[in-house]
GROMACS .gro file of N, CA and C in nm:
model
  264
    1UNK      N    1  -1.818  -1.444  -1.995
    1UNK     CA    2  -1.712  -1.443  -2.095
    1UNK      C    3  -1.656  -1.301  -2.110
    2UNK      N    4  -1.747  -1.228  -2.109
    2UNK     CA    5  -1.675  -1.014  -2.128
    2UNK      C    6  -1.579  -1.007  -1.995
    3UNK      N    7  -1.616  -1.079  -1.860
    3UNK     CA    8  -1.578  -1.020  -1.752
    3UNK      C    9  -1.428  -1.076  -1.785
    4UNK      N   10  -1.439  -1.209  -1.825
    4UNK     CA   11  -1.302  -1.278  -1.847
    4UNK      C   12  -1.226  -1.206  -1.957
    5UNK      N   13  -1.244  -1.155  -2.064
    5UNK     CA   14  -1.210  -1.054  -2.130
    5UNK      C   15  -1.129  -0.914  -2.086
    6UNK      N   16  -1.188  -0.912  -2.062
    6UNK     CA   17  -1.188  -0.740  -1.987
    6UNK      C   18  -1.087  -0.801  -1.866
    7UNK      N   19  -1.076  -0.909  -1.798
    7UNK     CA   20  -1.029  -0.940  -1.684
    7UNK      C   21  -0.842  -0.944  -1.711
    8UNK      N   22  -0.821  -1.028  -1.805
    8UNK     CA   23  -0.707  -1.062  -1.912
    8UNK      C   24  -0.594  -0.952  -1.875
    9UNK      N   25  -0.476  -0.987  -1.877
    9UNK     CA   26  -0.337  -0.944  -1.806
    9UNK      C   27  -0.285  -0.899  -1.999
   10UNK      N   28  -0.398  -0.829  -2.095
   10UNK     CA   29  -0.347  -0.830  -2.194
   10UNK      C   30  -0.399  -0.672  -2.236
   11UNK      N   31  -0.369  -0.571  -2.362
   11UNK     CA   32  -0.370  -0.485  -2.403
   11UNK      C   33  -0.492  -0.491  -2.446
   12UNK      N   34  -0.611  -0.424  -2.422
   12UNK     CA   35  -0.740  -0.449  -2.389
   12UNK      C   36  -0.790  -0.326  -2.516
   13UNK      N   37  -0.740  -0.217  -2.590
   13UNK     CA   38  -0.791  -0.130  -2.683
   13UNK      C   39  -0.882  -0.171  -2.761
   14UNK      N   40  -0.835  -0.308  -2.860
   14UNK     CA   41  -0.949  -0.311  -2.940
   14UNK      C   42  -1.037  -0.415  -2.893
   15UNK      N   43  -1.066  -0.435  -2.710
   15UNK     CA   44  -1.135  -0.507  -2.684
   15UNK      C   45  -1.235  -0.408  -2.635
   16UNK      N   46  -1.208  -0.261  -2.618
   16UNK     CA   47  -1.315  -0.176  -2.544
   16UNK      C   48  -1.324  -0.125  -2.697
   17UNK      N   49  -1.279  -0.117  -2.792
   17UNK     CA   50  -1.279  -0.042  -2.897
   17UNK      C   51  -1.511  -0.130  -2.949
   18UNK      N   52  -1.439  -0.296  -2.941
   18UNK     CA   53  -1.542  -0.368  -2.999
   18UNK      C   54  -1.670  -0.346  -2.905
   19UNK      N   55  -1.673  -0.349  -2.766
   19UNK     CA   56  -1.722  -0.313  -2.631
   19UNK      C   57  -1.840  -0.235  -2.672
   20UNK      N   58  -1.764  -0.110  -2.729
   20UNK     CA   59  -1.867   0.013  -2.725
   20UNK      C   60  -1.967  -0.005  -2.814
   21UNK      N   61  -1.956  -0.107  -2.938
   21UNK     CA   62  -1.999  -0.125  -3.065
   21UNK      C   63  -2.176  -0.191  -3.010
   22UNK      N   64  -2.150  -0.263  -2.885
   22UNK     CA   65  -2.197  -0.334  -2.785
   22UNK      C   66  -2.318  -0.246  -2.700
   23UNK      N   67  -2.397  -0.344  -2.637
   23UNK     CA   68  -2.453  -0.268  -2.542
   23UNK      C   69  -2.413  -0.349  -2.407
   24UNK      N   70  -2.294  -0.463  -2.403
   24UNK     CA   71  -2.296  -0.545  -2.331
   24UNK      C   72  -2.228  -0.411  -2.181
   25UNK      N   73  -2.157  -0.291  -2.208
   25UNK     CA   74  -2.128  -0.214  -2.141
   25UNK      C   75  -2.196  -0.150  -2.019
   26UNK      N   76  -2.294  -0.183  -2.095
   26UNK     CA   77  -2.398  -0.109  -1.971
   26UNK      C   78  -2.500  -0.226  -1.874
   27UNK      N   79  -2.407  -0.326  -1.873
   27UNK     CA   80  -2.466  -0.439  -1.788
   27UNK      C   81  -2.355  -0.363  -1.629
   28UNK      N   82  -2.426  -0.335  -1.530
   28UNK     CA   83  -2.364  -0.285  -1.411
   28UNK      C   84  -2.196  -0.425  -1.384
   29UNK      N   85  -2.256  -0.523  -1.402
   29UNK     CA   86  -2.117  -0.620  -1.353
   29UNK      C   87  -1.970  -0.578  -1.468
   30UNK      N   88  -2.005  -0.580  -1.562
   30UNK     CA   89  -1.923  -0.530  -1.670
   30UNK      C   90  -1.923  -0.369  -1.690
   31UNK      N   91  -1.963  -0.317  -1.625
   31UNK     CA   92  -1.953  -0.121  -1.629
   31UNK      C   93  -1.813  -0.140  -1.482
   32UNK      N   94  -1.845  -0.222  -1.429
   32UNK     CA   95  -1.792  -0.245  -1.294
   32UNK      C   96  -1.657  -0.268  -1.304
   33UNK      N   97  -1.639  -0.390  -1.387
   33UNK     CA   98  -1.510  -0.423  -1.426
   33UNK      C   99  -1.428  -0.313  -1.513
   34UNK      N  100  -1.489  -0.240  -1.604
   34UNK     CA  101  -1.396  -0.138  -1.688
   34UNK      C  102  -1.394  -0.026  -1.585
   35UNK      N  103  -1.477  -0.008  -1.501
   35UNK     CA  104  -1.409   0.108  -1.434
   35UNK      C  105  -1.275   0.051  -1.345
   36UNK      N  106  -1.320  -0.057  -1.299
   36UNK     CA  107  -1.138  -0.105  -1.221
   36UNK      C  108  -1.061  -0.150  -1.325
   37UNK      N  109  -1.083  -0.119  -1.426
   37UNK     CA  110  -0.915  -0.149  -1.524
   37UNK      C  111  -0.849  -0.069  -1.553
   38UNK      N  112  -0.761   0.009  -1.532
   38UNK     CA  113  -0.635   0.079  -1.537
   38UNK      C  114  -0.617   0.119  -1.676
   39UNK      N  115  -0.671   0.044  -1.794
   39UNK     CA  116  -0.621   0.053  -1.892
   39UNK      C  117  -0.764   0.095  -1.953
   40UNK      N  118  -0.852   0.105  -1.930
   40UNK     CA  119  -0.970   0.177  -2.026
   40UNK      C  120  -0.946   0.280  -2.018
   41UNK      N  121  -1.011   0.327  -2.160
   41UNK     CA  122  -1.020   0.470  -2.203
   41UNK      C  123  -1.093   0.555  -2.127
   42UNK      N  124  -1.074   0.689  -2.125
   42UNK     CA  125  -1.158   0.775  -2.058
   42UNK      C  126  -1.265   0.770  -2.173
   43UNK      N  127  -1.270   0.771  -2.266
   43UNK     CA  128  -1.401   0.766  -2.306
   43UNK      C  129  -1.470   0.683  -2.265
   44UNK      N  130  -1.481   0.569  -2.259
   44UNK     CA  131  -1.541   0.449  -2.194
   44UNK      C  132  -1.574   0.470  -2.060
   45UNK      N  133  -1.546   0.516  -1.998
   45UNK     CA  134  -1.507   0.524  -1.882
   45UNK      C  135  -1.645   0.628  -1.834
   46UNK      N  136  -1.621   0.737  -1.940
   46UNK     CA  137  -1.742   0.822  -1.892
   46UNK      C  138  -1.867   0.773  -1.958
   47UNK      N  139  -1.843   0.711  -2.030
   47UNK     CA  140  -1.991   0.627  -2.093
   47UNK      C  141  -2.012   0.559  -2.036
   48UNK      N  142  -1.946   0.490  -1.950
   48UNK     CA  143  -2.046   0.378  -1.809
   48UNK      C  144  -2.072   0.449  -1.666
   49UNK      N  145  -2.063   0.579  -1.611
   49UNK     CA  146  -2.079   0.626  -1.555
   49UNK      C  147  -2.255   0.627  -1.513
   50UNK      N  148  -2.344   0.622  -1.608
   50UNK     CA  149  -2.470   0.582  -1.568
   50UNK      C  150  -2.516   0.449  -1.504
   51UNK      N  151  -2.399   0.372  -1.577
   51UNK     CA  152  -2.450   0.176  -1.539
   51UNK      C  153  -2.362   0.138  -1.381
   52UNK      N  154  -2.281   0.264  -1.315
   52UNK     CA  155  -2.222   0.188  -1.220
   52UNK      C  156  -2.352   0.252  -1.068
   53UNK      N  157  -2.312   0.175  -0.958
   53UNK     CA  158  -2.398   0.199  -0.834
   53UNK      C  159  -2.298   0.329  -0.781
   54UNK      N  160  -2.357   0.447  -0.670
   54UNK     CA  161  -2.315   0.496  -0.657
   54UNK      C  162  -2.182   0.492  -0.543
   55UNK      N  163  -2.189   0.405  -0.460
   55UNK     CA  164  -2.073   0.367  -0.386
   55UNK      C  165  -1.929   0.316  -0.497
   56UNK      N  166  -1.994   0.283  -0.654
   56UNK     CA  167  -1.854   0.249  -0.703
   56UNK      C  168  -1.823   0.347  -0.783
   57UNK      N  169  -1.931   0.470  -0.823
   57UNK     CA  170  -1.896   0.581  -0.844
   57UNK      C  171  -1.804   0.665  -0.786
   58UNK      N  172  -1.848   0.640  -0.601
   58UNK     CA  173  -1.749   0.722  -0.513
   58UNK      C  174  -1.623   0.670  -0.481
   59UNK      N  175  -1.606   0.493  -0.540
   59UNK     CA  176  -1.441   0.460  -0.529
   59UNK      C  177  -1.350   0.506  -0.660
   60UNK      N  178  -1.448   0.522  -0.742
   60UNK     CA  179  -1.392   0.562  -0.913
   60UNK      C  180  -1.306   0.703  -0.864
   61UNK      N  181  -1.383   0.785  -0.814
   61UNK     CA  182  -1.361   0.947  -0.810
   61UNK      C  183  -1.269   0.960  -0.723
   62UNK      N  184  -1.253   0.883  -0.563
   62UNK     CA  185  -1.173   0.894  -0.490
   62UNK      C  186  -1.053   0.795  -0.537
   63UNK      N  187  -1.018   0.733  -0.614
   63UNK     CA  188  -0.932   0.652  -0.661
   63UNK      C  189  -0.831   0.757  -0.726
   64UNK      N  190  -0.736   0.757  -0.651
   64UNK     CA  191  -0.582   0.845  -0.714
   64UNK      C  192  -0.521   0.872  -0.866
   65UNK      N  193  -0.589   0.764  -0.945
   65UNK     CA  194  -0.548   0.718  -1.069
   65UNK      C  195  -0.630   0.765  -1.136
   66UNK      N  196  -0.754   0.782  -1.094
   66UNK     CA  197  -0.844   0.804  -1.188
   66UNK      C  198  -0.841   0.943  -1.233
   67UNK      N  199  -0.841   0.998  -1.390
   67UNK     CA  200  -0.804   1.116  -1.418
   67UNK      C  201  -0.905   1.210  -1.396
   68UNK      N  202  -0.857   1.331  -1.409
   68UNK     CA  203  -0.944   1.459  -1.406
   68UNK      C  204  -1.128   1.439  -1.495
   69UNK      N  205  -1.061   1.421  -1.604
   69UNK     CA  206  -1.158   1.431  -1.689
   69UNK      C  207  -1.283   1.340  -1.599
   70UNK      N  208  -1.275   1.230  -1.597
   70UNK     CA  209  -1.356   1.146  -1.505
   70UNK      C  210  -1.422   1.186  -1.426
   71UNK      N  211  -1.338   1.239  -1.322
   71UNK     CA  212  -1.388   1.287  -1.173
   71UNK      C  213  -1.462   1.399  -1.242
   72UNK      N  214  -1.405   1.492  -1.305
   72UNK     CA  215  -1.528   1.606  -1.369
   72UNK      C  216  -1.697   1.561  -1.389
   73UNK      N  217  -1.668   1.440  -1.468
   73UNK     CA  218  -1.763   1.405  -1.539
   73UNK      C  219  -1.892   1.299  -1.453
   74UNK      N  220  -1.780   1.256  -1.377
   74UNK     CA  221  -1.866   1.172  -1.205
   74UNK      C  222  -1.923   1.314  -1.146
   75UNK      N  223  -1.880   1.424  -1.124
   75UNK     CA  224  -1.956   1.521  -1.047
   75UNK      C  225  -2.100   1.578  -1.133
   76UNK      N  226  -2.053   1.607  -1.284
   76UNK     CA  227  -2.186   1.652  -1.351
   76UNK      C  228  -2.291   1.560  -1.327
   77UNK      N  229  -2.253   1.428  -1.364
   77UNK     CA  230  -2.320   1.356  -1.355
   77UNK      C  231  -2.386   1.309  -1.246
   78UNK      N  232  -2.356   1.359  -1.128
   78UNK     CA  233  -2.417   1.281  -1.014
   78UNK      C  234  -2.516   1.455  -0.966
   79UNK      N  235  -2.448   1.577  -1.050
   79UNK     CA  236  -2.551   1.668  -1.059
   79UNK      C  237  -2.699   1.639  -1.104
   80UNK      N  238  -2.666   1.617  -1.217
   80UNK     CA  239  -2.796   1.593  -1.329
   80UNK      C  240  -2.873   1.487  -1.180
   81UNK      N  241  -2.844   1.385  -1.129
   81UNK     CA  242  -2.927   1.300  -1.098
   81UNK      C  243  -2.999   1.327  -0.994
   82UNK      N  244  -2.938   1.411  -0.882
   82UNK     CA  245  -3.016   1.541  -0.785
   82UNK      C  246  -3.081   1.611  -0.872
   83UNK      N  247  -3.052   1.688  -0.979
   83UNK     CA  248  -3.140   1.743  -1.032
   83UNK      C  249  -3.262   1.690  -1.099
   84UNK      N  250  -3.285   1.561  -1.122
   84UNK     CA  251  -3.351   1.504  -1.188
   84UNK      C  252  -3.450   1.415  -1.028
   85UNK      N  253  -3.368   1.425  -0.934
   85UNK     CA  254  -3.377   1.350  -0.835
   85UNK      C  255  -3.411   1.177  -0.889
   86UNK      N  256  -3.326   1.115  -0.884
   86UNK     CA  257  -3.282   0.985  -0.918
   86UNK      C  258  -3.206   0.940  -0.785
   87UNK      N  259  -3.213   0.834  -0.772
   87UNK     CA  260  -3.179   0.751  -0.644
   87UNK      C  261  -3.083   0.655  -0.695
   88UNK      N  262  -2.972   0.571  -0.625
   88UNK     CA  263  -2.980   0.462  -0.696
   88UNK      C  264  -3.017   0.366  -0.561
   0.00000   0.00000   0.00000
């Protein structure tokens, strides 16, 4: 039902607004879907950065659209996890 949500050809704000309120975000299939929506917030956006795999990390970052802030925040973050040495 979230994926169909989130999926929707409609103005999605106070559907990521309710989202975050949620822990349903950090289910990888639904971290998955808000990173391919065009219309989520960068906040959101960097708050699922832990729940996605790293191959959809590396389409997030190489994706043209995707803003600065992001790609910043995909690189710290994929720091910390070498540094921590984490796999996915």
């Amino acid at each position: 039902i979230m994926l169909q949500i989130i999926n929707r050809e409609v103005n999605r704000f106070t559907v990521y607004e309710v989202l975050m309120e949620t822990d349903w975000y950090k289910r990888p299939q639904v971290a998955l879907a808000i990173a391919n929506d065009t219309q989520a917030p960068i906040k959101l956006l960097v708050t699922i950065l832990p729940y996605l795999h790293i191959r959809d990390l590396e389409k997030l970052y190489l994706d043209a659209n995707t803003h600065d802030i992001v790609k910043r925040n995909i690189i710290e973050y994929m720091k910390r996890r070498s540094d921590n040495g984490e796999e996915d």
